Amino acid sequence: MLENAIKDLLYKIADDQLILGHRNSEWTGFGPMLEEDIAFSSMAQDKLGHSLAFYTLLHQMGEGDPDTVAFMRNADQFHNSQLVELPIGEYDFSLIRHFLYDNAEILRFESLSQSTNEEIAKIATKLKGEVRYHVLHANTLVKQLGSATQESISRLQQSLEYALPFALGIFEPSKHEQELIDAGIYSGEAALQNQWLERISAVLEKTHLKLPEIANLQPVYGGRYGQHTEHLQPLLDEMAEVFKIDPTAEW
Amino acid sequence: MYGGGNVFEATKFDDLEQEDPVKLAEFEARIARGEKIEPSDWMPQLYRKQLIRMIEQHAHSEIIGALPEGTWITRAPGFRRKLAQMAKVQDEVGHAQLLYSAAETLGKTREQMLTDLINGKSKYSNVFNYPAFTWADSNIISWLIDAGAIVNQMANAKGSYGPYCRALDRICAEEAFHLKYGHDAVVHMATGSPIQRKMIQEALNRWWPPIMTFFGPSDKMSMHTETLMRWKVKMASNDACRQQFLDMYVPKIWELGLTVPDPKLRKNEEGVWEYTEPDWDEFKRVINGDGPCNAERLAVRRTAEERGAWVRRALLAPKATYVRPLA
Ligand SMILES: [Fe+2]
Ligand SMILES: [Fe+2]
Ligand SMILES: [Fe+2]
């Protein structure tokens, strides 16, 4: 059933964006510089807006309304990659995650903008401009901090090594992979991952950072099938704390 | 948002006697004509000092003010509120950025200002030393504290220092959105389910006393205050601001069926608002560090500064460390 395959794809995109947007918003008031508070907040708002666009499309396809879907599900009903649910940690981790994630996201949106599904193509085309800014922000800072001081280089290197296996989880294949590729919905996870590796390598080459040998890494899979770290449920509980006081109320 | 313009600590006033009387007269004439003073223009030391203090306090109020509402970003109910809460608090951080830049034109760096904030040397708006217990508290802040800030900032935007006025013009435009957002959120609560109505009334009860102190105690009409008013550093008396605020917002609060927790509050025959005198002893105690959240607010700021120090060091590092690729 192509429709189920498409829904699965849309859920993973929307859930990624919602959870990462939520995480990025946690930097408001805590950034290393006011400029970064503001940048992370802008990206958080964009990501939230993107998730809303995809939840809205899902709603048109018969799924629940966006607020209910976002605020009322439990962790095992979420299809986001585990990368995005990890706590913000120190700024180096948040920056590296943002770098790894957005470089993947831009490729996904580019691929989706060519989709045979017109609705999806329309949304992806509209939103990819914003993702391009996110990529620009990440790449600029990774280049700067990845070549600045010993301290900044070693922090970024450590975070890179920690985050990479999780980042590979972005590309965890779904059980509908071939069906989506055959129908021309998007190019599929394996193709995206290859392009992504080229992109991030090209940036990292301009720094003092070293990309670990990907073949030696064990990707952290499971997120796309509802398996999550212990960090997701508390995030969702927090997100829904007020909403659940009265889910039928207008807030 | 802001409300700390009242905290004009006495500066050594004899400073003025050291100033060149001709230049001083010219300076005062320019201000009287409604001209703006720009960074490279001559200005008395006292003017510079008071402005730095005022703009710095305002900037601090914006970033510290981002904290009580910031804690509700991750808990805002539903997409619409979550997006708006994020944008609103982000704006406040943006205001801080604008204001630090304006203060920097007077010769104090952002780094120095932030250090003084963390060390408790500079002040910020006292209301942010109170907690936002619930989502409803955050709504009351967005509406009524921002409303107070607008009264204050609109007045200050007509002041004499160019960079501060220009920053305030931009800030006021954004504040207008905050006010709309805050009002809309409060309306939804006040006209919502019984739980929502209870939440918003309780939040108003908690926030009313700090709101009444927002503009500071009645000004003592000293020579100092007079000079600052003549120089268009201080633009309106604290009481005038408070009256204007009450006049604009008490009717709107009543309209929503909410009760203002002050039995003495009423507009008298002369059109002047009467109210229970706020507890100025508490105000003094809190502003001097002994409020429910002072320590927490500064600790958060200190942690942010410390945890982010490596980033700032790295971005300031000379490109020379860029010797050759390690690999
Ligand atoms: Fe505001
Ligand atoms: Fe503000
Ligand atoms: Fe904004």
Coordinates of C-alpha atoms and ligand atoms in Angstrom, one line a residue:
Chain A
M1 CA 0.0 0.0 0.0
L2 CA 1.7 3.1 -1.2
E3 CA -0.4 5.3 1.0
N4 CA 0.9 3.6 4.2
A5 CA 4.5 3.9 2.9
I6 CA 4.1 7.6 2.3
K7 CA 2.6 8.1 5.7
D8 CA 5.5 6.3 7.3
L9 CA 7.9 8.6 5.5
L10 CA 6.0 11.7 6.4
Y11 CA 5.9 10.7 10.1
K12 CA 9.6 10.2 10.3
I13 CA 10.2 13.6 8.7
A14 CA 7.7 15.4 10.9
D15 CA 8.7 13.7 14.1
D16 CA 12.4 14.5 13.4
Q17 CA 11.6 18.1 12.9
L18 CA 9.3 18.4 15.9
I19 CA 11.8 16.8 18.3
L20 CA 14.8 18.6 17.0
G21 CA 13.0 21.9 17.0
H22 CA 12.0 21.2 20.6
R23 CA 15.6 20.5 21.6
N24 CA 17.0 23.5 19.7
S25 CA 14.5 25.7 21.5
E26 CA 16.1 24.7 24.8
W27 CA 19.0 26.9 24.0
T28 CA 16.9 30.0 24.3
G29 CA 18.5 32.0 27.2
F30 CA 21.4 29.6 27.5
G31 CA 23.5 30.0 24.4
P32 CA 27.2 30.7 24.4
M33 CA 26.4 34.0 22.7
L34 CA 23.2 35.9 22.3
E35 CA 23.6 35.4 18.5
E36 CA 23.5 31.7 19.0
D37 CA 20.4 31.8 21.3
I38 CA 18.7 33.7 18.5
A39 CA 20.0 31.4 15.7
F40 CA 19.0 28.2 17.5
S41 CA 15.6 29.7 18.2
S42 CA 15.1 30.7 14.6
M43 CA 15.9 27.2 13.5
A44 CA 13.7 25.7 16.2
Q45 CA 10.8 27.8 14.9
D46 CA 11.5 26.7 11.3
K47 CA 11.7 23.1 12.3
L48 CA 8.5 23.3 14.2
G49 CA 6.8 25.0 11.3
H50 CA 8.1 22.2 9.0
S51 CA 6.8 19.5 11.3
L52 CA 3.4 21.2 11.3
A53 CA 3.4 21.3 7.5
F54 CA 3.9 17.6 7.3
Y55 CA 1.5 16.8 10.1
T56 CA -1.1 18.9 8.3
L57 CA -0.5 16.8 5.2
L58 CA -0.9 13.7 7.2
H59 CA -4.1 15.0 8.6
Q60 CA -5.4 15.5 5.1
M61 CA -4.5 11.9 4.5
G62 CA -6.8 10.9 7.4
E63 CA -4.4 11.0 10.4
G64 CA -5.2 12.9 13.6
D65 CA -5.0 16.7 13.8
P66 CA -1.5 18.1 14.2
D67 CA -1.9 19.1 17.9
T68 CA -3.2 15.7 18.9
V69 CA -0.6 13.9 16.9
A70 CA 2.3 15.9 18.3
F71 CA 1.2 16.3 21.9
M72 CA -0.7 13.1 22.7
R73 CA 1.4 10.2 21.4
N74 CA 3.8 8.2 23.5
A75 CA 7.5 7.6 22.7
D76 CA 6.9 4.2 21.0
Q77 CA 4.6 5.9 18.5
F78 CA 7.3 8.3 17.4
H79 CA 9.3 7.7 14.3
N80 CA 12.1 10.1 14.8
S81 CA 15.7 9.1 14.7
Q82 CA 17.3 8.8 18.1
L83 CA 19.8 11.5 17.2
V84 CA 17.3 14.3 17.5
E85 CA 16.0 13.2 20.9
L86 CA 19.3 13.3 22.7
P87 CA 19.6 16.1 25.3
I88 CA 21.2 19.3 24.0
G89 CA 24.3 18.6 26.1
E90 CA 27.1 21.1 25.6
Y91 CA 27.1 23.5 22.7
D92 CA 29.6 21.4 20.8
F93 CA 27.2 18.4 20.7
S94 CA 24.2 20.6 19.7
L95 CA 26.3 22.2 16.9
I96 CA 27.5 18.8 15.6
R97 CA 24.0 17.3 15.7
H98 CA 22.7 20.4 13.9
F99 CA 25.5 20.0 11.3
L100 CA 24.9 16.3 10.8
Y101 CA 21.1 16.5 10.8
D102 CA 20.6 19.5 8.6
N103 CA 23.1 18.3 6.0
A104 CA 20.9 15.2 5.7
E105 CA 17.7 17.2 5.8
I106 CA 18.6 19.4 2.9
L107 CA 19.2 16.3 0.8
R108 CA 16.0 14.8 1.8
F109 CA 14.1 18.0 1.0
E110 CA 15.8 18.2 -2.4
S111 CA 14.9 14.7 -3.2
L112 CA 11.3 15.2 -2.0
S113 CA 11.0 18.4 -4.1
Q114 CA 11.4 16.1 -7.1
S115 CA 8.8 13.7 -5.8
T116 CA 6.0 12.3 -8.0
N117 CA 3.7 13.1 -5.2
E118 CA 2.8 16.7 -5.9
E119 CA 1.7 17.6 -2.4
I120 CA 5.0 16.5 -1.0
A121 CA 7.0 18.1 -3.7
K122 CA 5.2 21.4 -3.1
I123 CA 6.0 21.4 0.6
A124 CA 9.6 20.3 0.2
T125 CA 10.2 23.0 -2.5
K126 CA 8.7 25.6 -0.2
L127 CA 10.7 24.7 2.9
K128 CA 14.1 23.7 1.5
G129 CA 15.2 27.4 1.4
E130 CA 15.0 27.6 5.1
V131 CA 16.9 24.3 5.5
R132 CA 19.6 25.8 3.3
Y133 CA 20.1 28.6 5.9
H134 CA 20.3 26.0 8.6
V135 CA 23.0 24.2 6.7
L136 CA 24.9 27.4 6.1
H137 CA 24.8 28.3 9.8
A138 CA 26.0 24.8 10.8
N139 CA 28.8 24.6 8.2
T140 CA 30.1 28.1 9.0
L141 CA 30.4 27.4 12.7
V142 CA 31.8 23.9 12.2
K143 CA 34.4 25.4 9.9
Q144 CA 35.3 28.1 12.4
L145 CA 35.3 26.1 15.6
G146 CA 36.7 23.1 13.9
S147 CA 39.9 25.0 13.1
A148 CA 40.1 27.6 15.9
T149 CA 41.6 26.5 19.2
Q150 CA 42.8 23.1 20.5
E151 CA 39.9 23.2 22.9
S152 CA 37.2 23.9 20.3
I153 CA 38.7 21.3 17.9
S154 CA 38.9 18.6 20.5
R155 CA 35.4 19.3 21.7
L156 CA 33.9 19.1 18.2
Q157 CA 35.9 16.0 17.5
Q158 CA 34.6 14.2 20.5
S159 CA 31.0 15.2 19.8
L160 CA 31.4 14.2 16.2
E161 CA 32.6 10.7 17.2
Y162 CA 29.7 10.4 19.7
A163 CA 27.0 11.6 17.4
L164 CA 28.0 9.9 14.2
P165 CA 26.5 6.4 14.9
F166 CA 23.3 8.2 15.9
A167 CA 23.4 10.3 12.7
L168 CA 23.6 7.1 10.7
G169 CA 20.3 6.2 12.3
I170 CA 18.7 9.0 10.3
F171 CA 19.1 6.7 7.3
E172 CA 17.6 3.6 8.9
P173 CA 15.8 2.0 6.0
S174 CA 12.0 1.5 6.3
K175 CA 10.2 -1.6 5.3
H176 CA 8.6 0.4 2.5
E177 CA 12.0 1.5 1.0
Q178 CA 11.7 -0.1 -2.4
E179 CA 8.1 0.8 -2.8
L180 CA 8.8 4.5 -2.3
I181 CA 11.7 4.5 -4.6
D182 CA 9.8 2.6 -7.3
A183 CA 6.9 5.1 -7.1
G184 CA 9.4 8.0 -7.4
I185 CA 8.4 9.4 -4.0
Y186 CA 12.1 10.0 -3.1
S187 CA 15.5 8.5 -3.7
G188 CA 15.6 6.3 -0.6
E189 CA 17.8 6.2 2.5
A190 CA 20.9 4.5 1.1
A191 CA 21.2 7.1 -1.7
L192 CA 20.7 10.0 0.8
Q193 CA 23.3 8.6 3.1
N194 CA 25.9 8.4 0.3
Q195 CA 25.3 12.0 -0.8
W196 CA 25.3 13.1 2.9
L197 CA 28.7 11.5 3.5
E198 CA 30.1 13.5 0.6
R199 CA 28.7 16.7 1.9
I200 CA 29.9 16.4 5.4
S201 CA 33.3 15.2 4.3
A202 CA 33.7 18.2 2.1
V203 CA 33.1 20.5 5.1
L204 CA 35.2 18.6 7.5
E205 CA 38.1 18.6 5.2
K206 CA 38.3 22.3 5.6
T207 CA 38.8 21.9 9.4
H208 CA 41.1 20.1 11.8
L209 CA 38.4 17.5 12.4
K210 CA 38.6 13.9 11.3
L211 CA 35.7 11.9 10.1
P212 CA 35.9 8.4 11.6
E213 CA 35.8 5.5 9.2
I214 CA 32.1 5.0 8.6
A215 CA 32.5 1.3 7.8
N216 CA 33.7 0.7 11.4
L217 CA 30.7 2.3 13.0
Q218 CA 27.6 0.5 14.2
P219 CA 24.6 2.7 13.2
V220 CA 22.1 3.3 16.0
Y221 CA 18.9 2.1 14.5
G222 CA 15.4 1.6 16.0
G223 CA 14.1 5.1 16.1
R224 CA 12.2 4.8 12.8
Y225 CA 10.4 1.8 14.3
G226 CA 9.5 3.4 17.6
Q227 CA 12.5 2.3 19.7
H228 CA 13.9 5.2 21.6
T229 CA 16.4 6.2 24.2
E230 CA 15.3 7.0 27.7
H231 CA 15.4 10.7 26.8
L232 CA 12.3 10.8 24.5
Q233 CA 9.5 10.1 26.9
P234 CA 10.5 12.8 29.4
L235 CA 10.7 15.2 26.5
L236 CA 7.2 14.3 25.4
D237 CA 5.9 14.5 28.9
E238 CA 7.3 18.0 29.3
M239 CA 6.0 19.1 25.9
A240 CA 2.4 17.9 26.8
E241 CA 2.5 19.0 30.4
V242 CA 0.1 21.9 29.9
F243 CA -1.8 20.5 26.9
K244 CA -2.8 17.4 28.9
I245 CA -4.2 19.5 31.7
D246 CA -7.2 19.7 29.4
P247 CA -6.7 18.3 25.9
T248 CA -10.1 19.5 24.8
A249 CA -9.5 23.1 25.9
E250 CA -8.4 25.9 23.6
W251 CA -5.2 27.3 24.9
Chain B
M1 CA 10.6 44.1 28.2
Y2 CA 11.8 46.4 30.9
G3 CA 10.9 48.4 33.8
G4 CA 14.0 49.2 35.6
G5 CA 14.5 52.8 34.5
N6 CA 13.6 53.8 38.0
V7 CA 16.8 52.5 39.4
F8 CA 18.8 55.7 39.1
E9 CA 21.3 55.3 41.8
A10 CA 22.8 58.6 42.9
T11 CA 25.9 59.4 41.0
K12 CA 28.4 61.8 42.4
F13 CA 26.7 65.0 41.4
D14 CA 29.7 67.3 41.7
D15 CA 30.9 65.6 38.5
L16 CA 28.9 68.2 36.7
E17 CA 30.9 71.1 38.2
Q18 CA 34.0 69.7 36.4
E19 CA 32.3 70.1 33.0
D20 CA 33.1 72.8 30.5
P21 CA 30.2 75.3 31.1
V22 CA 30.2 76.4 27.4
K23 CA 30.0 72.9 26.1
L24 CA 27.4 72.0 28.7
A25 CA 25.2 74.9 27.8
E26 CA 25.5 73.9 24.1
F27 CA 24.7 70.3 24.9
E28 CA 21.6 71.3 26.9
A29 CA 20.5 73.7 24.2
R30 CA 20.7 70.9 21.6
I31 CA 18.5 68.6 23.7
A32 CA 16.0 71.4 24.4
R33 CA 15.7 71.8 20.6
G34 CA 14.9 68.1 20.3
E35 CA 18.1 67.1 18.7
K36 CA 19.5 63.7 19.3
I37 CA 22.9 63.1 20.9
E38 CA 25.1 60.8 18.9
P39 CA 28.0 58.6 20.1
S40 CA 30.8 60.9 18.9
D41 CA 29.2 64.1 20.2
W42 CA 30.4 65.8 23.3
M43 CA 28.4 64.8 26.4
P44 CA 28.8 65.3 30.2
Q45 CA 30.2 62.4 32.1
L46 CA 27.1 62.2 34.2
Y47 CA 25.0 61.8 31.1
R48 CA 27.2 59.1 29.7
K49 CA 27.2 57.2 33.0
Q50 CA 23.5 57.4 33.6
L51 CA 22.8 56.3 30.0
I52 CA 25.1 53.3 30.2
R53 CA 23.5 52.3 33.5
M54 CA 20.0 52.7 32.1
I55 CA 20.6 50.9 28.7
E56 CA 22.6 48.2 30.4
Q57 CA 19.8 47.6 33.0
H58 CA 17.4 47.5 30.1
A59 CA 19.5 45.0 28.2
H60 CA 19.9 42.8 31.3
S61 CA 16.1 42.9 31.8
E62 CA 15.6 41.5 28.4
I63 CA 17.9 38.5 28.8
I64 CA 16.9 37.8 32.4
G65 CA 13.3 38.4 31.3
A66 CA 13.7 35.7 28.7
L67 CA 14.1 33.2 31.5
P68 CA 10.7 33.0 33.3
E69 CA 8.9 32.7 30.0
G70 CA 11.7 30.7 28.4
T71 CA 11.0 27.9 30.8
W72 CA 7.5 27.6 29.2
I73 CA 8.7 27.2 25.6
T74 CA 9.1 23.5 26.0
R75 CA 5.7 23.2 27.7
A76 CA 3.6 25.6 25.6
P77 CA 0.3 23.8 24.7
G78 CA -0.2 23.2 21.0
F79 CA 1.7 24.3 17.9
R80 CA 0.3 27.8 17.8
R81 CA 1.4 28.7 21.3
K82 CA 4.6 26.8 21.1
L83 CA 5.7 28.7 18.0
A84 CA 4.6 32.1 19.3
Q85 CA 6.2 31.6 22.7
M86 CA 9.5 30.7 21.0
A87 CA 9.3 33.8 18.7
K88 CA 8.4 36.0 21.6
V89 CA 11.2 35.0 23.9
Q90 CA 13.6 35.0 21.0
D91 CA 12.6 38.6 20.4
E92 CA 13.5 39.5 24.0
V93 CA 17.0 38.0 23.5
G94 CA 17.2 40.0 20.3
H95 CA 16.3 43.1 22.2
A96 CA 19.2 42.5 24.6
Q97 CA 21.5 42.2 21.7
L98 CA 20.3 45.5 20.2
L99 CA 20.6 47.2 23.6
Y100 CA 24.0 46.0 24.4
S101 CA 25.2 47.4 21.1
A102 CA 23.5 50.7 21.9
A103 CA 25.3 50.8 25.3
E104 CA 28.6 49.8 23.7
T105 CA 28.5 53.1 21.7
L106 CA 29.0 54.8 25.1
G107 CA 32.2 52.9 25.8
K108 CA 31.3 49.8 27.9
T109 CA 31.7 46.4 26.2
R110 CA 29.0 43.7 26.2
E111 CA 31.5 41.4 28.0
Q112 CA 32.0 43.9 30.8
M113 CA 28.2 44.4 31.1
L114 CA 27.6 40.7 31.3
T115 CA 30.3 40.3 33.9
D116 CA 28.7 43.1 36.0
L117 CA 25.4 41.3 35.7
I118 CA 26.7 38.0 36.9
N119 CA 28.5 39.6 39.8
G120 CA 25.3 41.3 40.9
K121 CA 26.8 44.7 40.2
S122 CA 24.2 45.8 37.7
K123 CA 20.5 45.5 38.2
Y124 CA 17.7 44.4 36.0
S125 CA 14.0 44.7 36.2
N126 CA 12.9 43.5 39.6
V127 CA 9.8 41.6 38.4
F128 CA 12.0 38.9 36.9
N129 CA 13.0 37.8 40.4
Y130 CA 9.6 36.3 40.7
P131 CA 8.8 32.8 39.4
A132 CA 6.5 31.9 36.6
F133 CA 4.8 28.9 38.4
T134 CA 2.4 27.9 35.6
W135 CA 1.7 28.5 32.0
A136 CA -0.8 31.1 33.1
D137 CA 1.9 33.1 34.8
S138 CA 3.8 33.1 31.6
N139 CA 0.7 34.5 29.8
I140 CA 0.3 37.2 32.4
I141 CA 3.9 38.2 31.9
S142 CA 3.5 38.3 28.1
W143 CA 0.6 40.5 28.4
L144 CA 0.9 42.8 31.4
I145 CA 4.7 42.9 31.9
D146 CA 5.1 43.6 28.3
A147 CA 2.4 46.2 28.5
G148 CA 4.3 47.9 31.3
A149 CA 7.4 47.7 29.3
I150 CA 5.8 49.3 26.3
V151 CA 4.6 52.3 28.5
N152 CA 8.2 52.7 29.7
Q153 CA 9.8 52.2 26.3
M154 CA 7.5 54.4 24.3
A155 CA 8.4 57.2 26.8
N156 CA 12.1 56.4 26.6
A157 CA 12.1 56.3 22.8
K158 CA 11.5 60.0 22.8
G159 CA 14.7 60.5 24.8
S160 CA 17.8 62.3 23.7
Y161 CA 20.4 59.6 23.0
G162 CA 20.2 58.6 19.3
P163 CA 21.3 55.0 19.4
Y164 CA 19.0 54.1 22.3
C165 CA 16.0 55.8 20.7
R166 CA 16.6 53.9 17.4
A167 CA 16.9 50.6 19.3
L168 CA 13.7 51.4 21.2
D169 CA 11.8 52.1 18.0
R170 CA 12.6 48.7 16.7
I171 CA 11.9 47.1 20.1
C172 CA 8.5 48.8 20.5
A173 CA 7.4 47.5 17.1
E174 CA 8.1 43.9 18.3
E175 CA 6.6 44.6 21.7
A176 CA 3.3 45.4 20.1
F177 CA 3.2 41.8 18.9
H178 CA 4.1 40.5 22.3
L179 CA 1.2 42.4 23.7
K180 CA -1.2 41.0 21.2
Y181 CA 0.1 37.5 21.8
G182 CA -0.1 37.9 25.6
H183 CA -3.5 39.3 25.5
D184 CA -4.8 36.6 23.1
A185 CA -3.4 33.9 25.4
V186 CA -5.0 35.5 28.5
V187 CA -8.3 35.8 26.7
H188 CA -8.3 32.1 25.9
M189 CA -7.5 31.2 29.5
A190 CA -10.0 33.7 31.0
T191 CA -12.8 32.5 28.7
G192 CA -11.8 28.9 28.7
S193 CA -12.6 25.9 30.9
P194 CA -13.0 26.2 34.6
I195 CA -9.4 25.0 35.1
Q196 CA -8.1 27.6 32.8
R197 CA -10.0 30.4 34.4
K198 CA -8.8 29.3 37.8
M199 CA -5.2 29.1 36.5
I200 CA -5.2 32.6 35.1
Q201 CA -6.9 34.2 38.1
E202 CA -4.3 32.7 40.4
A203 CA -1.5 33.9 38.1
L204 CA -2.9 37.4 38.2
N205 CA -3.1 37.2 42.0
R206 CA 0.6 36.2 42.1
W207 CA 1.7 38.8 39.6
W208 CA -0.3 41.8 40.6
P209 CA 2.0 43.0 43.5
P210 CA 5.2 42.8 41.4
I211 CA 3.4 44.5 38.5
M212 CA 2.5 47.4 40.8
T213 CA 6.1 47.8 41.6
F214 CA 7.2 47.6 38.0
F215 CA 7.6 51.3 37.4
G216 CA 9.4 51.8 40.7
P217 CA 8.6 53.9 43.8
S218 CA 7.4 57.5 43.5
D219 CA 10.3 59.7 42.4
K220 CA 11.8 61.9 44.9
M221 CA 12.1 65.1 43.1
S222 CA 15.7 65.8 43.6
M223 CA 18.0 68.0 41.6
H224 CA 19.4 64.8 40.2
T225 CA 16.0 63.7 38.8
E226 CA 15.4 67.1 37.4
T227 CA 18.7 67.2 35.6
L228 CA 18.0 63.7 34.1
M229 CA 14.6 64.8 32.9
R230 CA 16.0 68.0 31.4
W231 CA 18.6 65.9 29.6
K232 CA 15.8 63.6 28.4
V233 CA 17.4 60.6 30.0
K234 CA 14.4 60.0 32.3
M235 CA 11.3 60.8 30.3
A236 CA 8.4 60.3 32.7
S237 CA 7.9 60.0 36.4
N238 CA 7.4 56.5 37.8
D239 CA 3.9 57.5 39.0
A240 CA 2.9 58.9 35.7
C241 CA 3.9 55.6 34.0
R242 CA 2.0 53.6 36.6
Q243 CA -1.1 55.7 36.1
Q244 CA -1.0 55.3 32.4
F245 CA -0.6 51.6 32.7
L246 CA -3.5 51.3 35.1
D247 CA -5.6 53.4 32.9
M248 CA -5.0 51.3 29.8
Y249 CA -5.1 47.8 31.3
V250 CA -7.3 47.6 34.4
P251 CA -10.4 48.0 32.3
K252 CA -9.2 45.3 30.0
I253 CA -8.6 43.0 32.9
W254 CA -12.0 43.6 34.3
E255 CA -13.5 43.1 30.9
L256 CA -12.3 39.5 31.0
G257 CA -14.1 38.9 34.2
L258 CA -10.9 38.7 36.2
T259 CA -10.5 40.2 39.6
V260 CA -7.6 42.5 40.4
P261 CA -6.5 41.5 43.9
D262 CA -6.5 44.9 45.4
P263 CA -9.7 46.0 47.2
K264 CA -8.6 49.6 47.1
L265 CA -8.1 49.8 43.4
R266 CA -10.4 52.4 41.8
K267 CA -10.4 55.4 39.6
N268 CA -11.4 58.5 41.7
E269 CA -13.4 61.5 40.6
E270 CA -10.3 63.3 39.4
G271 CA -9.5 60.3 37.1
V272 CA -6.6 59.2 39.2
W273 CA -6.1 55.6 40.1
E274 CA -6.0 54.8 43.8
Y275 CA -4.5 51.6 45.0
T276 CA -2.9 49.9 47.9
E277 CA 0.6 51.2 48.2
P278 CA 2.9 48.4 47.1
D279 CA 5.3 46.9 49.6
W280 CA 8.4 49.0 48.9
D281 CA 10.4 47.3 51.6
E282 CA 9.9 44.0 49.9
F283 CA 10.8 45.7 46.6
K284 CA 14.1 47.0 48.1
R285 CA 14.9 43.7 49.6
V286 CA 14.3 41.8 46.4
I287 CA 16.1 44.3 44.2
N288 CA 19.1 44.0 46.5
G289 CA 19.2 40.3 46.0
D290 CA 16.9 38.7 48.4
G291 CA 14.0 37.7 46.1
P292 CA 12.5 34.3 45.3
C293 CA 14.5 33.9 42.1
N294 CA 17.5 36.3 42.2
A295 CA 20.0 33.6 42.9
E296 CA 18.6 31.2 40.3
R297 CA 18.4 33.8 37.6
L298 CA 22.0 34.8 38.0
A299 CA 23.1 31.2 38.4
V300 CA 21.5 30.4 35.0
R301 CA 23.2 33.4 33.4
R302 CA 26.5 32.5 35.0
T303 CA 26.3 28.9 33.9
A304 CA 25.5 30.0 30.3
E305 CA 28.5 32.3 30.3
E306 CA 30.8 29.8 31.7
R307 CA 29.7 26.9 29.5
G308 CA 29.9 29.1 26.4
A309 CA 33.2 30.7 27.2
W310 CA 35.1 28.2 25.0
V311 CA 33.0 29.2 22.0
R312 CA 33.7 32.9 22.5
R313 CA 37.4 32.2 23.0
A314 CA 37.6 30.1 19.8
L315 CA 35.7 32.6 17.7
L316 CA 38.0 35.4 18.9
A317 CA 41.1 33.3 18.4
P318 CA 43.3 34.8 15.7
K319 CA 43.2 32.9 12.4
A320 CA 46.9 32.2 13.0
T321 CA 46.1 28.9 14.8
Y322 CA 45.1 27.8 11.3
V323 CA 48.6 26.5 10.7
R324 CA 48.2 23.4 8.6
P325 CA 45.7 20.6 8.5
L326 CA 46.5 18.0 11.1
A327 CA 45.8 15.1 8.7
Ligands
FE1 FE 8.4 41.8 25.0
FE2 FE 11.7 43.1 25.0
FE3 FE 11.7 36.6 16.5

